[in-house]
């Protein structure tokens, strides 16, 4: 649902919307994400408005891509020279581009190919002259940075948007949150434009409602179907799931692992452990915040005792990934899911620990609250007196806890039941002595959640518990990994 910081736009704006406008700053890190632009173009066509990308923005996105290509080329050339100096054969594949101009032309061509879903606003000559005057005379949005005048590009694209919209500020929404844009409108005596960050765009534009149980189950079944698959650049092998980029996966590494790290990437998906904030627009677009348990891998090099270096690769076993996904549902089947904003978050949970038993209990309940379709409150007490019931998909879920007064400090039993069928799992809160420095026993968190009912699920017991419930209610199909080597018939 819309947040207080980004409420739904007024009905007059939503119903009279002519276009949403993408600026360079609309995208994560200011770089083009063609998939996001394409998805919003298709969505706009369904909802009867347009996606506008002003021509100066196209130029700037193309230049950013060219800068990335130059950085890649410099890094590749350095690696090639080092390998050749060592007498190695070099088979590194080259980019099909040989100049910055070729890269920029390719980016501009990719954006133009999205027409008619995406419309590029060609820059009029008189507006280009007005924008240059703004920069020379330092009229908003122009300004000085270290005695260098800037702002002509912003002035140009804003002026072109206003002309395309017949100066009707309420007829378009700018994707982003750039204060310089506000200053330009104020300086020109115009009302502030509607600006919405990419992550809040869906909630601000569309009237959303809770989806039916059938749609929710369809989405969960799709997510269960990608469990077990590997990720490459955040995508499953056939591309039906595309997660957003985790901006700094290197933060998942321990200090001792930060040794000549070259790259860190998400690896294989191990479990769906939660989903919430699920909504559906009047056109049937389903979005939800999804929590997945995966692993990650980093590659690097280490300096040996004799001064030589050697390749180094380590699997980080338990990484919790959170992303807001939009799901394309066609004839009752999810055909594709991709990140709404192009950005995801990840944290390492293989070493999860808490400062006290109550904190551990609250985190345990928070994880259970993310079970899709949970109806009821499982947090009806403290760990010494909880006996709560909820329902999920016509199953009853009971959580009963008991204070143990030692080690473990408390234990919890989860019971799923329906019409004479039942399954249970136990979770314990224990004190992990190995985490406690002898000199300062209260300095570090040392209470951990453990279970003996792993069900082949890796991870701390709070997330294992939620995955355990999900796997019983939505049976996980055997994921077909297109990257796996086929087993010969006589080897079975």
mmCIF file with all atom_site columns, N, CA, C and O in Angstrom, residues 56 99 101 114 118 210 214 218 234 323-324 364 423 453 465 477 484:
data_model
loop_
_atom_site.group_PDB
_atom_site.id
_atom_site.type_symbol
_atom_site.label_atom_id
_atom_site.label_alt_id
_atom_site.label_comp_id
_atom_site.label_asym_id
_atom_site.label_entity_id
_atom_site.label_seq_id
_atom_site.pdbx_PDB_ins_code
_atom_site.Cartn_x
_atom_site.Cartn_y
_atom_site.Cartn_z
_atom_site.occupancy
_atom_site.B_iso_or_equiv
_atom_site.pdbx_formal_charge
_atom_site.auth_seq_id
_atom_site.auth_comp_id
_atom_site.auth_asym_id
_atom_site.auth_atom_id
_atom_site.pdbx_PDB_model_num
ATOM 1  N N  . UNK A 1 56  ? 17.734 14.729  -24.345 1.00 0.00 ? 56  UNK A N  1
ATOM 2  C CA . UNK A 1 56  ? 18.970 14.932  -23.560 1.00 0.00 ? 56  UNK A CA 1
ATOM 3  C C  . UNK A 1 56  ? 19.220 13.819  -22.542 1.00 0.00 ? 56  UNK A C  1
ATOM 4  O O  . UNK A 1 56  ? 20.371 13.493  -22.236 1.00 0.00 ? 56  UNK A O  1
ATOM 5  N N  . UNK A 1 99  ? 34.556 1.739   -30.233 1.00 0.00 ? 99  UNK A N  1
ATOM 6  C CA . UNK A 1 99  ? 34.669 3.154   -29.880 1.00 0.00 ? 99  UNK A CA 1
ATOM 7  C C  . UNK A 1 99  ? 33.514 3.550   -28.968 1.00 0.00 ? 99  UNK A C  1
ATOM 8  O O  . UNK A 1 99  ? 32.475 2.872   -28.909 1.00 0.00 ? 99  UNK A O  1
ATOM 9  N N  . UNK A 1 101 ? 31.640 6.036   -29.494 1.00 0.00 ? 101 UNK A N  1
ATOM 10 C CA . UNK A 1 101 ? 30.522 6.427   -30.361 1.00 0.00 ? 101 UNK A CA 1
ATOM 11 C C  . UNK A 1 101 ? 29.654 5.223   -30.718 1.00 0.00 ? 101 UNK A C  1
ATOM 12 O O  . UNK A 1 101 ? 28.421 5.320   -30.787 1.00 0.00 ? 101 UNK A O  1
ATOM 13 N N  . UNK A 1 114 ? 12.221 0.642   -28.500 1.00 0.00 ? 114 UNK A N  1
ATOM 14 C CA . UNK A 1 114 ? 11.086 0.388   -27.617 1.00 0.00 ? 114 UNK A CA 1
ATOM 15 C C  . UNK A 1 114 ? 9.809  1.091   -28.082 1.00 0.00 ? 114 UNK A C  1
ATOM 16 O O  . UNK A 1 114 ? 8.743  0.863   -27.509 1.00 0.00 ? 114 UNK A O  1
ATOM 17 N N  . UNK A 1 118 ? 7.490  3.380   -25.723 1.00 0.00 ? 118 UNK A N  1
ATOM 18 C CA . UNK A 1 118 ? 8.278  4.444   -25.108 1.00 0.00 ? 118 UNK A CA 1
ATOM 19 C C  . UNK A 1 118 ? 8.505  5.527   -26.159 1.00 0.00 ? 118 UNK A C  1
ATOM 20 O O  . UNK A 1 118 ? 8.958  5.236   -27.276 1.00 0.00 ? 118 UNK A O  1
ATOM 21 N N  . UNK A 1 210 ? -5.972 -6.154  -2.301  1.00 0.00 ? 210 UNK A N  1
ATOM 22 C CA . UNK A 1 210 ? -5.390 -7.459  -1.982  1.00 0.00 ? 210 UNK A CA 1
ATOM 23 C C  . UNK A 1 210 ? -5.830 -8.468  -3.042  1.00 0.00 ? 210 UNK A C  1
ATOM 24 O O  . UNK A 1 210 ? -7.001 -8.492  -3.436  1.00 0.00 ? 210 UNK A O  1
ATOM 25 N N  . UNK A 1 214 ? -6.442 -17.383 -4.906  1.00 0.00 ? 214 UNK A N  1
ATOM 26 C CA . UNK A 1 214 ? -6.014 -18.129 -6.093  1.00 0.00 ? 214 UNK A CA 1
ATOM 27 C C  . UNK A 1 214 ? -4.785 -17.485 -6.723  1.00 0.00 ? 214 UNK A C  1
ATOM 28 O O  . UNK A 1 214 ? -3.823 -18.180 -7.082  1.00 0.00 ? 214 UNK A O  1
ATOM 29 N N  . UNK A 1 218 ? -0.947 -18.927 -6.929  1.00 0.00 ? 218 UNK A N  1
ATOM 30 C CA . UNK A 1 218 ? -0.268 -19.020 -8.226  1.00 0.00 ? 218 UNK A CA 1
ATOM 31 C C  . UNK A 1 218 ? 1.129  -18.416 -8.150  1.00 0.00 ? 218 UNK A C  1
ATOM 32 O O  . UNK A 1 218 ? 2.095  -18.971 -8.675  1.00 0.00 ? 218 UNK A O  1
ATOM 33 N N  . UNK A 1 234 ? 21.715 -12.278 -11.299 1.00 0.00 ? 234 UNK A N  1
ATOM 34 C CA . UNK A 1 234 ? 20.411 -12.125 -10.675 1.00 0.00 ? 234 UNK A CA 1
ATOM 35 C C  . UNK A 1 234 ? 19.266 -12.760 -11.425 1.00 0.00 ? 234 UNK A C  1
ATOM 36 O O  . UNK A 1 234 ? 18.106 -12.581 -11.045 1.00 0.00 ? 234 UNK A O  1
ATOM 37 N N  . UNK A 1 323 ? 13.401 -8.483  -2.230  1.00 0.00 ? 323 UNK A N  1
ATOM 38 C CA . UNK A 1 323 ? 13.161 -7.672  -3.419  1.00 0.00 ? 323 UNK A CA 1
ATOM 39 C C  . UNK A 1 323 ? 11.658 -7.531  -3.626  1.00 0.00 ? 323 UNK A C  1
ATOM 40 O O  . UNK A 1 323 ? 10.878 -8.412  -3.231  1.00 0.00 ? 323 UNK A O  1
ATOM 41 N N  . UNK A 1 324 ? 11.245 -6.431  -4.223  1.00 0.00 ? 324 UNK A N  1
ATOM 42 C CA . UNK A 1 324 ? 9.853  -6.241  -4.621  1.00 0.00 ? 324 UNK A CA 1
ATOM 43 C C  . UNK A 1 324 ? 9.749  -6.635  -6.087  1.00 0.00 ? 324 UNK A C  1
ATOM 44 O O  . UNK A 1 324 ? 10.410 -6.049  -6.953  1.00 0.00 ? 324 UNK A O  1
ATOM 45 N N  . UNK A 1 364 ? 11.940 -14.532 15.504  1.00 0.00 ? 364 UNK A N  1
ATOM 46 C CA . UNK A 1 364 ? 11.321 -15.797 15.111  1.00 0.00 ? 364 UNK A CA 1
ATOM 47 C C  . UNK A 1 364 ? 9.877  -15.564 14.651  1.00 0.00 ? 364 UNK A C  1
ATOM 48 O O  . UNK A 1 364 ? 9.452  -16.046 13.591  1.00 0.00 ? 364 UNK A O  1
ATOM 49 N N  . UNK A 1 423 ? 1.770  -32.190 11.102  1.00 0.00 ? 423 UNK A N  1
ATOM 50 C CA . UNK A 1 423 ? 3.233  -32.263 11.121  1.00 0.00 ? 423 UNK A CA 1
ATOM 51 C C  . UNK A 1 423 ? 3.724  -31.221 12.120  1.00 0.00 ? 423 UNK A C  1
ATOM 52 O O  . UNK A 1 423 ? 3.122  -30.165 12.275  1.00 0.00 ? 423 UNK A O  1
ATOM 53 N N  . UNK A 1 453 ? 14.968 -30.266 12.759  1.00 0.00 ? 453 UNK A N  1
ATOM 54 C CA . UNK A 1 453 ? 14.054 -30.589 11.661  1.00 0.00 ? 453 UNK A CA 1
ATOM 55 C C  . UNK A 1 453 ? 14.392 -29.745 10.436  1.00 0.00 ? 453 UNK A C  1
ATOM 56 O O  . UNK A 1 453 ? 13.599 -28.927 9.977   1.00 0.00 ? 453 UNK A O  1
ATOM 57 N N  . UNK A 1 465 ? 12.007 -22.300 9.743   1.00 0.00 ? 465 UNK A N  1
ATOM 58 C CA . UNK A 1 465 ? 10.636 -22.551 10.190  1.00 0.00 ? 465 UNK A CA 1
ATOM 59 C C  . UNK A 1 465 ? 9.623  -22.029 9.185   1.00 0.00 ? 465 UNK A C  1
ATOM 60 O O  . UNK A 1 465 ? 8.650  -22.718 8.843   1.00 0.00 ? 465 UNK A O  1
ATOM 61 N N  . UNK A 1 477 ? 8.020  -28.219 -6.601  1.00 0.00 ? 477 UNK A N  1
ATOM 62 C CA . UNK A 1 477 ? 8.360  -29.114 -7.717  1.00 0.00 ? 477 UNK A CA 1
ATOM 63 C C  . UNK A 1 477 ? 9.870  -29.227 -7.837  1.00 0.00 ? 477 UNK A C  1
ATOM 64 O O  . UNK A 1 477 ? 10.624 -28.391 -7.349  1.00 0.00 ? 477 UNK A O  1
ATOM 65 N N  . UNK A 1 484 ? 22.514 -27.837 -15.764 1.00 0.00 ? 484 UNK A N  1
ATOM 66 C CA . UNK A 1 484 ? 23.023 -29.101 -15.227 1.00 0.00 ? 484 UNK A CA 1
ATOM 67 C C  . UNK A 1 484 ? 23.401 -30.047 -16.361 1.00 0.00 ? 484 UNK A C  1
ATOM 68 O O  . UNK A 1 484 ? 22.814 -30.035 -17.447 1.00 0.00 ? 484 UNK A O  1
#
